[in-house]
Every structure is written in structure tokens, then in C-alpha cells.
């Protein structure tokens, strides 16, 4: 047998972490890495945060799981706190990002169905989008590497270039249900939606009776220095997905919606065995406890500015490698010159300088540190990055 015990769908690298300590990961042989990947924007509180660890341990000992057939004081408590921090009136808890996307797509279709317009089922989505790996989510992106060989996909999606408002408006027809868009594209290349684009989608949704669904699985939950990325745009969505940082390592996601947008989601229309169980709710509560501490989001903004400034100083010294900085807050990316491959540079930083970052589309490498980093971590990352830039010899 040559297939690996783990289905070989990931190009796994040589790093084999066995322990985490704050902003560091420790591998099998005791080697240390500065973790500026954070499980791809997941470990917002770093590794082993004592408040999160204790909350999970205590809840595990008290009540880990019950069915959604029963009332959920734990779920209600987290839902109320989340709603207080957002545009939404109601939330469905999931175990992952893609399940939140599935819930969002279903909620949008049911909205028009409930309004007597079941033909309005199509979502306008965007090139280079990433919404996860379910059949619904891969149907909502044009990226061939995720779709090839999985046809027939779910019908009902139109694709237009990201940040192309005109293109999006031109796709609206009598079957359109709404827009599904990442406020800031992560996987696709760390491209922020322009203000005109995001505000334009909101306006068009209002004018045409469509729903604006924002995917904030990566860019939300404090990552950009605001609780939600949409707060940078002066608008609110009708439906929004959250995951990644919301559990800070515990598998948790959420689909949030206004009362109006969720009008079709009545008893029996949706469900999940694990979604919102007491253990996940305890994790979510503990993450929010930390994020609600005074100054938490301001700290993210300040660290994001520091990191960006440091990148700005670094780039001119290595302008054969780096082209531009993208992103917001602690969701940053550096686009590399065409002559180098960001994936190779990520591997070089990891293997030779002990710095973990993540590759993204459009030849970008992503820097997604825990939100709790301090100046010393930034200084260390910049040292490693400049040493890495000096020692990196592009393969060609
Ligand atoms: C990670 C991600 C998803 C998918 O989340 P999973 O938890 O892997 O299912 C969806 N959308 C965006 C923007 C993401 O970054």
C-alpha cells in the first residue's frame, strides 16, 4: 500500500508540531517556530491561553454535549453576546467555516422562498473567492483547483471579478438571491474589498431586494482591529459567516443573520448534531471574554500598524523579492515579484529561519499572527524575515 494513513489531500511540510506555547510552536524534535500563521488565522489567542484552556477543561467536566433537541442556556448566552457585538438578530452555530457558508446559502434561498420568490436562488460570487470545501462552497468560487473532478456542482452561482462593482450589477437578474463575498479575500490573495465595491453591493442589494452575505470567516473577529471587517466600510450585511478566530482553536463557526433575512429558517429547516454544543459554547465565551477586555482591539490595530510599518521599511531593501503590502490590521500579506514564488519563500522562512507564514493566491504570502502578539514578537519576526530575504535564492 502506498497511500498514507491520512488521506493525502494536503501537501504537508516537514514541520510536525506537538506543543504550543503562546506565539510559538514546538516540533517533534524540540525545534521552535514563531507562529505567524496561527493555524491560518485561527489561534487568535496564541497557543495554550490559560483562560481558554480552563474554560474548555471545566466545561468538559461539567457537560460536554447534549442534543439540540434540548434547550441551550450555553448557546443562548453566547448568541446574546455575539448579537450585541454585531448587526445580527439571530445566529446558527456550526463546527466549521464551511458549515456556516452552507447555512448562509440555505438562509438566502429560504428567504426568497418564504417571500414567494423561489426562482430567486442565484448568488453572485467572486473570482478567487474561498468559502471552504463543501460542494456548495466550491460551487461558489471559480477556482478550478478546488472544483475540477467534482462536477456536477451546485447550480445557482455567477462569478465576477472581485472589486468589480459594475460586473456584479450587470449579473443581477430575476433569479438573483444576493451576493456572497469575502469583505477581505484571504486565500485568494489578501485583497481588501474597496469601499465603493462593498458599499455598492449593499446599495444594490437594497435597491433590488437582494441579500448581502459577507464571509468574515478569516477577516472577522478582531483580525483587522475591528470586531468585524464590515465596520471599516460603514455598512452592515444581511447574513454573515464567522469561524476561525471565533473559537481560537476550538472548532466553532457561526452564521449570523438579521431577523428579516432569517425569516425562512423555521423549525425543521436546518440542523447540526454538534453545532453549538456546550463545550463549543464555553470555548466561544472564553474567547469573547478576552476580546472584550478593554484595549484588545486597539492592541490589534496598533500591532497591525507596527507590523505594516516594519514591512514598509523592509520592502525597499529587498525590492527584487517584494512588491506590495496588502490587507488590514493583523491580516497582512506581501505580494512577491513574479520572479519568485511565494510558496517557496514561505518554505524558506519556515525551514531556515523558524518563522511560520502562509502562502496565498496571486503570489502573496500571508502574515496572520495571534492577535495577542507584542512588540518583541514583531521585532523577532522582522529579524527573521530580513534574514530570510537576504538568504533566499529563488530557484529558477
Ligand atoms: C477558512 C475559510 C473558510 C472555510 O472554513 P473551514 O473551517 O475550513 O470550513 C471559508 N471562508 C473563508 C473566507 C475562509 O478563510
mmCIF file of C-alpha atoms and ligand atoms in Angstrom:
data_model
loop_
_atom_site.group_PDB
_atom_site.id
_atom_site.type_symbol
_atom_site.label_atom_id
_atom_site.label_comp_id
_atom_site.label_asym_id
_atom_site.label_seq_id
_atom_site.Cartn_x
_atom_site.Cartn_y
_atom_site.Cartn_z
ATOM 1 C CA UNK A 1 0.000 0.000 0.000
ATOM 2 C CA UNK A 2 1.358 3.402 -0.873
ATOM 3 C CA UNK A 3 -1.477 5.624 0.242
ATOM 4 C CA UNK A 4 -0.774 7.378 3.520
ATOM 5 C CA UNK A 5 -2.916 6.704 6.597
ATOM 6 C CA UNK A 6 -4.091 10.315 6.367
ATOM 7 C CA UNK A 7 -5.826 10.847 3.019
ATOM 8 C CA UNK A 8 -3.132 12.642 1.056
ATOM 9 C CA UNK A 9 -5.125 15.771 0.217
ATOM 10 C CA UNK A 10 -2.687 18.181 1.893
ATOM 11 C CA UNK A 11 0.855 18.924 0.726
ATOM 12 C CA UNK A 12 2.085 18.657 4.315
ATOM 13 C CA UNK A 13 5.503 20.115 5.092
ATOM 14 C CA UNK A 14 8.168 18.778 7.435
ATOM 15 C CA UNK A 15 7.049 20.744 10.485
ATOM 16 C CA UNK A 16 5.337 18.373 12.925
ATOM 17 C CA UNK A 17 4.113 20.433 15.876
ATOM 18 C CA UNK A 18 3.489 18.665 19.154
ATOM 19 C CA UNK A 19 3.145 21.622 21.531
ATOM 20 C CA UNK A 20 2.246 25.276 21.505
ATOM 21 C CA UNK A 21 3.373 28.000 23.887
ATOM 22 C CA UNK A 22 1.878 31.432 23.342
ATOM 23 C CA UNK A 23 3.055 32.627 19.923
ATOM 24 C CA UNK A 24 5.412 29.661 19.422
ATOM 25 C CA UNK A 25 5.028 26.140 18.106
ATOM 26 C CA UNK A 26 7.371 23.345 19.138
ATOM 27 C CA UNK A 27 8.073 20.464 16.781
ATOM 28 C CA UNK A 28 8.709 16.783 17.413
ATOM 29 C CA UNK A 29 12.452 17.289 17.779
ATOM 30 C CA UNK A 30 12.038 20.249 20.119
ATOM 31 C CA UNK A 31 12.578 22.916 17.437
ATOM 32 C CA UNK A 32 10.759 26.214 17.953
ATOM 33 C CA UNK A 33 8.861 28.287 15.419
ATOM 34 C CA UNK A 34 7.480 31.782 15.724
ATOM 35 C CA UNK A 35 3.899 31.173 14.671
ATOM 36 C CA UNK A 36 2.781 33.985 12.372
ATOM 37 C CA UNK A 37 0.348 31.628 10.653
ATOM 38 C CA UNK A 38 -1.751 30.893 13.763
ATOM 39 C CA UNK A 39 -3.478 27.877 12.255
ATOM 40 C CA UNK A 40 -4.443 30.149 9.342
ATOM 41 C CA UNK A 41 -5.971 32.983 11.360
ATOM 42 C CA UNK A 42 -7.446 30.612 13.940
ATOM 43 C CA UNK A 43 -5.290 30.802 17.078
ATOM 44 C CA UNK A 44 -6.241 34.389 17.864
ATOM 45 C CA UNK A 45 -5.151 33.994 21.493
ATOM 46 C CA UNK A 46 -1.992 32.069 20.647
ATOM 47 C CA UNK A 47 -1.439 28.581 21.988
ATOM 48 C CA UNK A 48 -2.419 27.383 25.446
ATOM 49 C CA UNK A 49 -4.154 30.587 26.523
ATOM 50 C CA UNK A 50 -4.929 29.825 30.197
ATOM 51 C CA UNK A 51 -8.441 31.296 30.224
ATOM 52 C CA UNK A 52 -9.493 29.355 27.117
ATOM 53 C CA UNK A 53 -7.830 26.139 28.308
ATOM 54 C CA UNK A 54 -9.523 26.341 31.687
ATOM 55 C CA UNK A 55 -12.946 27.138 30.234
ATOM 56 C CA UNK A 56 -12.761 24.093 27.946
ATOM 57 C CA UNK A 57 -11.493 21.806 30.716
ATOM 58 C CA UNK A 58 -14.160 22.970 33.182
ATOM 59 C CA UNK A 59 -16.979 22.621 30.660
ATOM 60 C CA UNK A 60 -15.752 19.194 29.530
ATOM 61 C CA UNK A 61 -16.046 18.050 33.127
ATOM 62 C CA UNK A 62 -19.476 19.640 33.570
ATOM 63 C CA UNK A 63 -21.384 18.904 30.363
ATOM 64 C CA UNK A 64 -19.744 18.300 27.013
ATOM 65 C CA UNK A 65 -22.576 17.613 24.659
ATOM 66 C CA UNK A 66 -26.334 17.435 24.528
ATOM 67 C CA UNK A 67 -28.646 17.290 21.561
ATOM 68 C CA UNK A 68 -30.177 20.368 20.025
ATOM 69 C CA UNK A 69 -33.486 18.733 20.954
ATOM 70 C CA UNK A 70 -32.991 20.370 24.353
ATOM 71 C CA UNK A 71 -32.870 23.960 25.451
ATOM 72 C CA UNK A 72 -29.415 25.511 25.393
ATOM 73 C CA UNK A 73 -28.595 28.022 28.113
ATOM 74 C CA UNK A 74 -24.975 27.902 26.920
ATOM 75 C CA UNK A 75 -25.912 28.644 23.310
ATOM 76 C CA UNK A 76 -28.302 31.431 24.259
ATOM 77 C CA UNK A 77 -25.643 33.069 26.394
ATOM 78 C CA UNK A 78 -23.032 33.132 23.617
ATOM 79 C CA UNK A 79 -25.605 34.097 20.978
ATOM 80 C CA UNK A 80 -26.743 37.085 23.021
ATOM 81 C CA UNK A 81 -23.181 38.273 23.476
ATOM 82 C CA UNK A 82 -22.372 37.865 19.788
ATOM 83 C CA UNK A 83 -25.511 39.651 18.673
ATOM 84 C CA UNK A 84 -24.676 42.537 20.965
ATOM 85 C CA UNK A 85 -21.387 42.872 19.050
ATOM 86 C CA UNK A 86 -22.905 42.703 15.568
ATOM 87 C CA UNK A 87 -25.639 43.738 13.155
ATOM 88 C CA UNK A 88 -27.440 40.423 13.604
ATOM 89 C CA UNK A 89 -30.603 39.302 15.413
ATOM 90 C CA UNK A 90 -30.051 35.557 15.349
ATOM 91 C CA UNK A 91 -27.242 33.021 14.975
ATOM 92 C CA UNK A 92 -26.793 29.376 13.959
ATOM 93 C CA UNK A 93 -23.690 27.727 15.440
ATOM 94 C CA UNK A 94 -21.611 25.316 13.388
ATOM 95 C CA UNK A 95 -18.392 23.335 13.804
ATOM 96 C CA UNK A 96 -16.508 24.900 10.915
ATOM 97 C CA UNK A 97 -16.452 27.752 8.467
ATOM 98 C CA UNK A 98 -17.848 25.859 5.542
ATOM 99 C CA UNK A 99 -20.890 24.781 7.520
ATOM 100 C CA UNK A 100 -21.577 28.427 8.261
ATOM 101 C CA UNK A 101 -21.364 29.066 4.495
ATOM 102 C CA UNK A 102 -23.833 26.243 3.832
ATOM 103 C CA UNK A 103 -26.192 27.775 6.378
ATOM 104 C CA UNK A 104 -25.795 31.199 4.753
ATOM 105 C CA UNK A 105 -26.592 29.859 1.269
ATOM 106 C CA UNK A 106 -29.616 27.987 2.596
ATOM 107 C CA UNK A 107 -30.809 31.009 4.579
ATOM 108 C CA UNK A 108 -30.629 33.203 1.465
ATOM 109 C CA UNK A 109 -32.545 30.713 -0.674
ATOM 110 C CA UNK A 110 -35.190 30.221 2.011
ATOM 111 C CA UNK A 111 -35.628 33.973 2.371
ATOM 112 C CA UNK A 112 -36.803 34.342 -1.199
ATOM 113 C CA UNK A 113 -38.801 31.120 -0.967
ATOM 114 C CA UNK A 114 -40.569 32.474 2.117
ATOM 115 C CA UNK A 115 -41.256 35.679 0.202
ATOM 116 C CA UNK A 116 -42.923 33.685 -2.588
ATOM 117 C CA UNK A 117 -39.974 34.077 -4.982
ATOM 118 C CA UNK A 118 -38.370 30.617 -5.065
ATOM 119 C CA UNK A 119 -36.885 31.378 -8.506
ATOM 120 C CA UNK A 120 -34.554 33.866 -6.818
ATOM 121 C CA UNK A 121 -31.940 31.296 -5.869
ATOM 122 C CA UNK A 122 -28.727 32.510 -7.510
ATOM 123 C CA UNK A 123 -25.843 34.094 -5.655
ATOM 124 C CA UNK A 124 -23.379 36.393 -7.342
ATOM 125 C CA UNK A 125 -19.926 35.387 -6.114
ATOM 126 C CA UNK A 126 -16.388 36.455 -6.932
ATOM 127 C CA UNK A 127 -13.290 35.216 -8.680
ATOM 128 C CA UNK A 128 -10.531 33.898 -6.447
ATOM 129 C CA UNK A 129 -13.068 33.543 -3.630
ATOM 130 C CA UNK A 130 -12.588 30.922 -0.966
ATOM 131 C CA UNK A 131 -15.602 29.786 1.010
ATOM 132 C CA UNK A 132 -14.498 26.277 2.043
ATOM 133 C CA UNK A 133 -14.608 22.776 0.586
ATOM 134 C CA UNK A 134 -18.187 21.503 0.661
ATOM 135 C CA UNK A 135 -19.914 21.026 -2.679
ATOM 136 C CA UNK A 136 -21.889 24.210 -2.039
ATOM 137 C CA UNK A 137 -18.794 26.220 -1.166
ATOM 138 C CA UNK A 138 -16.707 25.025 -4.121
ATOM 139 C CA UNK A 139 -19.666 25.864 -6.347
ATOM 140 C CA UNK A 140 -19.403 29.423 -5.026
ATOM 141 C CA UNK A 141 -15.901 30.008 -6.407
ATOM 142 C CA UNK A 142 -14.407 29.929 -9.888
ATOM 143 C CA UNK A 143 -11.166 28.317 -8.694
ATOM 144 C CA UNK A 144 -10.544 25.256 -10.837
ATOM 145 C CA UNK A 145 -8.129 23.628 -8.402
ATOM 146 C CA UNK A 146 -10.981 23.234 -5.930
ATOM 147 C CA UNK A 147 -13.698 22.292 -8.427
ATOM 148 C CA UNK A 148 -12.102 20.042 -11.030
ATOM 149 C CA UNK A 149 -13.390 16.479 -10.944
ATOM 150 C CA UNK A 150 -16.203 17.226 -8.507
ATOM 151 C CA UNK A 151 -18.864 18.101 -11.056
ATOM 152 C CA UNK A 152 -21.798 18.302 -11.217
ATOM 153 C CA UNK A 153 -21.595 21.164 -8.767
ATOM 154 C CA UNK A 154 -24.447 23.031 -7.144
ATOM 155 C CA UNK A 155 -26.177 25.255 -9.697
ATOM 156 C CA UNK A 156 -27.042 28.857 -8.908
ATOM 157 C CA UNK A 157 -23.783 30.816 -8.801
ATOM 158 C CA UNK A 158 -22.480 33.588 -11.045
ATOM 159 C CA UNK A 159 -18.850 34.701 -10.853
ATOM 160 C CA UNK A 160 -17.469 38.149 -11.458
ATOM 161 C CA UNK A 161 -14.059 39.654 -10.675
ATOM 162 C CA UNK A 162 -13.569 40.787 -7.078
ATOM 163 C CA UNK A 163 -13.906 44.548 -6.642
ATOM 164 C CA UNK A 164 -15.757 44.790 -9.980
ATOM 165 C CA UNK A 165 -18.968 46.518 -8.924
ATOM 166 C CA UNK A 166 -20.184 47.131 -12.484
ATOM 167 C CA UNK A 167 -19.677 43.472 -13.322
ATOM 168 C CA UNK A 168 -21.629 42.402 -10.256
ATOM 169 C CA UNK A 169 -24.511 44.752 -11.012
ATOM 170 C CA UNK A 170 -24.627 43.520 -14.614
ATOM 171 C CA UNK A 171 -25.224 39.943 -13.385
ATOM 172 C CA UNK A 172 -28.388 40.798 -11.436
ATOM 173 C CA UNK A 173 -31.458 39.208 -12.986
ATOM 174 C CA UNK A 174 -34.839 37.855 -11.921
ATOM 175 C CA UNK A 175 -33.224 34.757 -10.397
ATOM 176 C CA UNK A 176 -30.660 36.558 -8.244
ATOM 177 C CA UNK A 177 -30.912 35.991 -4.487
ATOM 178 C CA UNK A 178 -27.953 38.100 -3.400
ATOM 179 C CA UNK A 179 -24.192 38.490 -3.185
ATOM 180 C CA UNK A 180 -21.764 36.245 -1.338
ATOM 181 C CA UNK A 181 -18.420 37.931 -0.809
ATOM 182 C CA UNK A 182 -15.426 37.989 1.493
ATOM 183 C CA UNK A 183 -15.099 41.516 2.872
ATOM 184 C CA UNK A 184 -11.352 40.958 2.562
ATOM 185 C CA UNK A 185 -10.275 37.999 0.426
ATOM 186 C CA UNK A 186 -7.858 35.786 2.381
ATOM 187 C CA UNK A 187 -6.914 32.637 0.479
ATOM 188 C CA UNK A 188 -7.330 34.498 -2.824
ATOM 189 C CA UNK A 189 -4.509 36.965 -2.101
ATOM 190 C CA UNK A 190 -5.329 39.217 0.878
ATOM 191 C CA UNK A 191 -7.230 41.733 -1.240
ATOM 192 C CA UNK A 192 -9.490 44.101 0.667
ATOM 193 C CA UNK A 193 -12.809 44.923 -0.917
ATOM 194 C CA UNK A 194 -12.754 48.583 -1.951
ATOM 195 C CA UNK A 195 -15.105 50.908 -0.117
ATOM 196 C CA UNK A 196 -17.009 51.662 -3.355
ATOM 197 C CA UNK A 197 -17.343 47.950 -4.055
ATOM 198 C CA UNK A 198 -18.661 46.841 -0.657
ATOM 199 C CA UNK A 199 -20.902 49.897 -0.286
ATOM 200 C CA UNK A 200 -22.079 49.457 -3.874
ATOM 201 C CA UNK A 201 -23.102 45.851 -3.235
ATOM 202 C CA UNK A 202 -25.027 46.979 -0.149
ATOM 203 C CA UNK A 203 -26.828 49.652 -2.135
ATOM 204 C CA UNK A 204 -27.665 47.286 -4.986
ATOM 205 C CA UNK A 205 -28.961 44.696 -2.527
ATOM 206 C CA UNK A 206 -31.270 47.304 -1.008
ATOM 207 C CA UNK A 207 -32.497 48.512 -4.381
ATOM 208 C CA UNK A 208 -33.186 45.045 -5.795
ATOM 209 C CA UNK A 209 -34.415 43.253 -2.667
ATOM 210 C CA UNK A 210 -31.284 41.069 -2.563
ATOM 211 C CA UNK A 211 -29.299 39.786 0.393
ATOM 212 C CA UNK A 212 -25.717 40.781 1.104
ATOM 213 C CA UNK A 213 -23.846 37.833 2.600
ATOM 214 C CA UNK A 214 -20.388 38.619 3.937
ATOM 215 C CA UNK A 215 -17.922 35.802 4.531
ATOM 216 C CA UNK A 216 -15.887 37.019 7.504
ATOM 217 C CA UNK A 217 -14.543 33.618 8.455
ATOM 218 C CA UNK A 218 -10.969 34.841 8.046
ATOM 219 C CA UNK A 219 -11.209 38.644 8.189
ATOM 220 C CA UNK A 220 -13.708 38.948 11.053
ATOM 221 C CA UNK A 221 -13.482 38.519 14.801
ATOM 222 C CA UNK A 222 -10.922 41.143 15.652
ATOM 223 C CA UNK A 223 -8.411 40.191 12.971
ATOM 224 C CA UNK A 224 -8.415 43.638 11.356
ATOM 225 C CA UNK A 225 -8.640 45.609 14.602
ATOM 226 C CA UNK A 226 -12.427 45.820 14.435
ATOM 227 C CA UNK A 227 -14.743 43.118 15.693
ATOM 228 C CA UNK A 228 -15.929 42.653 12.086
ATOM 229 C CA UNK A 229 -14.273 43.791 8.874
ATOM 230 C CA UNK A 230 -17.547 45.320 7.627
ATOM 231 C CA UNK A 231 -17.140 48.010 10.300
ATOM 232 C CA UNK A 232 -14.389 49.515 8.126
ATOM 233 C CA UNK A 233 -16.986 50.098 5.402
ATOM 234 C CA UNK A 234 -19.843 51.789 7.230
ATOM 235 C CA UNK A 235 -22.368 49.154 6.163
ATOM 236 C CA UNK A 236 -23.911 46.032 7.635
ATOM 237 C CA UNK A 237 -24.692 42.748 5.851
ATOM 238 C CA UNK A 238 -27.915 40.743 5.995
ATOM 239 C CA UNK A 239 -26.144 37.469 6.641
ATOM 240 C CA UNK A 240 -22.559 36.842 7.751
ATOM 241 C CA UNK A 241 -20.384 33.828 8.351
ATOM 242 C CA UNK A 242 -17.793 33.630 11.102
ATOM 243 C CA UNK A 243 -15.399 30.858 12.147
ATOM 244 C CA UNK A 244 -11.599 30.546 12.611
ATOM 245 C CA UNK A 245 -10.865 33.115 15.372
ATOM 246 C CA UNK A 246 -14.296 32.744 16.969
ATOM 247 C CA UNK A 247 -13.168 29.526 18.675
ATOM 248 C CA UNK A 248 -9.451 30.405 18.632
ATOM 249 C CA UNK A 249 -8.634 26.723 18.033
ATOM 250 C CA UNK A 250 -11.804 25.082 19.208
ATOM 251 C CA UNK A 251 -13.872 24.031 16.149
ATOM 252 C CA UNK A 252 -16.626 26.641 16.059
ATOM 253 C CA UNK A 253 -18.377 28.638 13.391
ATOM 254 C CA UNK A 254 -21.478 30.786 13.171
ATOM 255 C CA UNK A 255 -23.947 32.049 10.617
ATOM 256 C CA UNK A 256 -25.418 35.354 11.759
ATOM 257 C CA UNK A 257 -28.445 36.997 10.195
ATOM 258 C CA UNK A 258 -30.990 39.740 10.633
ATOM 259 C CA UNK A 259 -34.486 38.708 11.635
ATOM 260 C CA UNK A 260 -35.708 39.609 8.140
ATOM 261 C CA UNK A 261 -33.023 37.588 6.316
ATOM 262 C CA UNK A 262 -33.623 34.554 8.549
ATOM 263 C CA UNK A 263 -37.396 34.595 8.069
ATOM 264 C CA UNK A 264 -37.397 31.293 6.165
ATOM 265 C CA UNK A 265 -35.312 29.356 8.689
ATOM 266 C CA UNK A 266 -38.129 27.885 10.746
ATOM 267 C CA UNK A 267 -38.158 24.709 12.830
ATOM 268 C CA UNK A 268 -37.012 21.696 10.845
ATOM 269 C CA UNK A 269 -35.255 23.564 8.011
ATOM 270 C CA UNK A 270 -31.688 23.141 9.231
ATOM 271 C CA UNK A 271 -29.646 21.424 11.897
ATOM 272 C CA UNK A 272 -26.378 20.003 13.182
ATOM 273 C CA UNK A 273 -25.674 17.314 15.744
ATOM 274 C CA UNK A 274 -22.669 19.005 17.326
ATOM 275 C CA UNK A 275 -23.280 22.613 16.311
ATOM 276 C CA UNK A 276 -23.406 24.877 19.349
ATOM 277 C CA UNK A 277 -22.846 22.185 21.953
ATOM 278 C CA UNK A 278 -21.956 23.251 25.490
ATOM 279 C CA UNK A 279 -18.234 22.571 25.059
ATOM 280 C CA UNK A 280 -18.017 24.758 21.946
ATOM 281 C CA UNK A 281 -20.080 27.470 23.616
ATOM 282 C CA UNK A 282 -17.722 27.531 26.604
ATOM 283 C CA UNK A 283 -14.789 27.971 24.240
ATOM 284 C CA UNK A 284 -16.586 30.762 22.393
ATOM 285 C CA UNK A 285 -17.452 32.521 25.658
ATOM 286 C CA UNK A 286 -13.838 32.364 26.845
ATOM 287 C CA UNK A 287 -12.559 33.847 23.563
ATOM 288 C CA UNK A 288 -15.060 36.687 23.833
ATOM 289 C CA UNK A 289 -14.084 37.298 27.475
ATOM 290 C CA UNK A 290 -10.553 38.022 26.309
ATOM 291 C CA UNK A 291 -11.591 40.049 23.278
ATOM 292 C CA UNK A 292 -13.902 42.187 25.381
ATOM 293 C CA UNK A 293 -11.069 43.206 27.687
ATOM 294 C CA UNK A 294 -10.533 46.958 27.351
ATOM 295 C CA UNK A 295 -7.975 47.765 24.704
ATOM 296 C CA UNK A 296 -7.922 44.365 22.999
ATOM 297 C CA UNK A 297 -8.985 45.595 19.562
ATOM 298 C CA UNK A 298 -6.867 48.734 19.900
ATOM 299 C CA UNK A 299 -3.918 46.441 20.571
ATOM 300 C CA UNK A 300 -4.631 44.567 17.323
ATOM 301 C CA UNK A 301 -4.777 47.860 15.419
ATOM 302 C CA UNK A 302 -1.522 49.067 16.981
ATOM 303 C CA UNK A 303 0.316 45.796 16.342
ATOM 304 C CA UNK A 304 -1.021 45.782 12.783
ATOM 305 C CA UNK A 305 0.311 49.280 12.195
ATOM 306 C CA UNK A 306 3.709 48.355 13.674
ATOM 307 C CA UNK A 307 3.973 45.286 11.513
ATOM 308 C CA UNK A 308 2.931 47.182 8.412
ATOM 309 C CA UNK A 309 5.455 49.948 9.103
ATOM 310 C CA UNK A 310 8.177 47.363 9.568
ATOM 311 C CA UNK A 311 7.214 45.758 6.246
ATOM 312 C CA UNK A 312 7.273 49.149 4.564
ATOM 313 C CA UNK A 313 10.831 49.653 5.739
ATOM 314 C CA UNK A 314 11.834 46.157 4.710
ATOM 315 C CA UNK A 315 10.452 46.184 1.183
ATOM 316 C CA UNK A 316 12.802 48.743 -0.402
ATOM 317 C CA UNK A 317 15.791 46.781 0.892
ATOM 318 C CA UNK A 318 14.568 43.678 -0.916
ATOM 319 C CA UNK A 319 12.720 45.079 -3.873
ATOM 320 C CA UNK A 320 13.857 42.164 -6.026
ATOM 321 C CA UNK A 321 11.523 39.986 -3.884
ATOM 322 C CA UNK A 322 8.660 42.100 -2.575
ATOM 323 C CA UNK A 323 6.144 44.130 -4.487
ATOM 324 C CA UNK A 324 3.443 45.469 -2.171
ATOM 325 C CA UNK A 325 1.715 45.086 1.173
ATOM 326 C CA UNK A 326 -1.919 44.108 1.331
ATOM 327 C CA UNK A 327 -4.563 43.603 3.995
ATOM 328 C CA UNK A 328 -5.664 45.281 7.212
ATOM 329 C CA UNK A 329 -4.789 45.000 10.894
ATOM 330 C CA UNK A 330 -3.124 41.665 11.602
ATOM 331 C CA UNK A 331 -4.388 40.205 8.343
ATOM 332 C CA UNK A 332 -1.424 41.210 6.215
ATOM 333 C CA UNK A 333 0.059 39.905 3.009
ATOM 334 C CA UNK A 334 3.100 40.721 0.935
ATOM 335 C CA UNK A 335 2.822 40.252 -2.781
ATOM 336 C CA UNK A 336 6.041 38.921 -4.252
ATOM 337 C CA UNK A 337 7.653 39.757 -7.559
ATOM 338 C CA UNK A 338 6.815 37.490 -10.481
ATOM 339 C CA UNK A 339 10.368 36.122 -10.497
ATOM 340 C CA UNK A 340 9.827 34.451 -7.106
ATOM 341 C CA UNK A 341 7.193 32.039 -5.838
ATOM 342 C CA UNK A 342 5.598 32.984 -2.506
ATOM 343 C CA UNK A 343 5.194 29.306 -1.599
ATOM 344 C CA UNK A 344 8.989 28.812 -1.893
ATOM 345 C CA UNK A 345 9.648 31.843 0.277
ATOM 346 C CA UNK A 346 7.193 30.596 2.920
ATOM 347 C CA UNK A 347 9.078 27.262 2.931
ATOM 348 C CA UNK A 348 12.416 29.062 3.210
ATOM 349 C CA UNK A 349 11.286 31.179 6.192
ATOM 350 C CA UNK A 350 9.902 28.080 7.851
ATOM 351 C CA UNK A 351 12.788 25.694 7.260
ATOM 352 C CA UNK A 352 15.742 28.073 7.654
ATOM 353 C CA UNK A 353 14.525 30.856 9.903
ATOM 354 C CA UNK A 354 11.881 29.289 12.146
ATOM 355 C CA UNK A 355 9.129 31.671 11.041
ATOM 356 C CA UNK A 356 5.714 30.344 10.051
ATOM 357 C CA UNK A 357 3.675 32.249 7.463
ATOM 358 C CA UNK A 358 1.142 31.055 4.858
ATOM 359 C CA UNK A 359 1.081 31.262 1.077
ATOM 360 C CA UNK A 360 -1.985 32.699 -0.657
ATOM 361 C CA UNK A 361 -3.176 33.280 -4.216
ATOM 362 C CA UNK A 362 -1.691 35.945 -6.504
ATOM 363 C CA UNK A 363 1.830 35.123 -5.278
ATOM 364 C CA UNK A 364 1.214 36.584 -1.838
ATOM 365 C CA UNK A 365 2.451 35.312 1.478
ATOM 366 C CA UNK A 366 0.204 35.872 4.449
ATOM 367 C CA UNK A 367 1.184 37.030 7.890
ATOM 368 C CA UNK A 368 -1.550 36.104 10.355
ATOM 369 C CA UNK A 369 -0.084 36.184 13.849
ATOM 370 C CA UNK A 370 -2.023 35.554 17.046
ATOM 371 C CA UNK A 371 -3.850 38.760 17.972
ATOM 372 C CA UNK A 372 -2.017 38.750 21.321
ATOM 373 C CA UNK A 373 1.480 39.319 19.898
ATOM 374 C CA UNK A 374 3.580 42.075 21.401
ATOM 375 C CA UNK A 375 6.413 44.273 20.130
ATOM 376 C CA UNK A 376 9.003 41.590 20.851
ATOM 377 C CA UNK A 377 7.283 39.122 18.523
ATOM 378 C CA UNK A 378 7.143 41.728 15.788
ATOM 379 C CA UNK A 379 10.832 42.532 16.226
ATOM 380 C CA UNK A 380 11.694 38.834 16.109
ATOM 381 C CA UNK A 381 9.537 38.255 13.018
ATOM 382 C CA UNK A 382 11.141 41.192 11.207
ATOM 383 C CA UNK A 383 14.643 39.913 12.082
ATOM 384 C CA UNK A 384 13.744 36.501 10.712
ATOM 385 C CA UNK A 385 12.081 37.983 7.670
ATOM 386 C CA UNK A 386 15.023 40.192 6.756
ATOM 387 C CA UNK A 387 17.488 37.365 7.351
ATOM 388 C CA UNK A 388 15.236 35.154 5.222
ATOM 389 C CA UNK A 389 15.057 37.735 2.456
ATOM 390 C CA UNK A 390 18.869 38.033 2.440
ATOM 391 C CA UNK A 391 19.493 34.284 2.343
ATOM 392 C CA UNK A 392 16.699 33.412 -0.088
ATOM 393 C CA UNK A 393 17.910 32.396 -3.515
ATOM 394 C CA UNK A 394 14.918 31.942 -5.809
ATOM 395 C CA UNK A 395 15.003 28.641 -7.666
ATOM 396 C CA UNK A 396 14.950 29.185 -11.417
HETATM 397 C C1 LIG B 1 -11.135 29.157 6.078
HETATM 398 C C2 LIG B 1 -12.227 29.818 5.317
HETATM 399 C C3 LIG B 1 -13.433 29.131 5.025
HETATM 400 C C4 LIG B 1 -13.647 27.687 5.362
HETATM 401 O O1 LIG B 1 -13.586 27.422 6.732
HETATM 402 P P1 LIG B 1 -13.413 25.894 7.209
HETATM 403 O O2 LIG B 1 -13.453 25.989 8.706
HETATM 404 O O3 LIG B 1 -12.112 25.403 6.671
HETATM 405 O O4 LIG B 1 -14.540 25.117 6.661
HETATM 406 C C5 LIG B 1 -14.421 29.842 4.367
HETATM 407 N N1 LIG B 1 -14.255 31.127 4.019
HETATM 408 C C6 LIG B 1 -13.122 31.813 4.290
HETATM 409 C C7 LIG B 1 -13.011 33.249 3.904
HETATM 410 C C8 LIG B 1 -12.057 31.175 4.926
HETATM 411 O O5 LIG B 1 -10.927 31.835 5.160
#
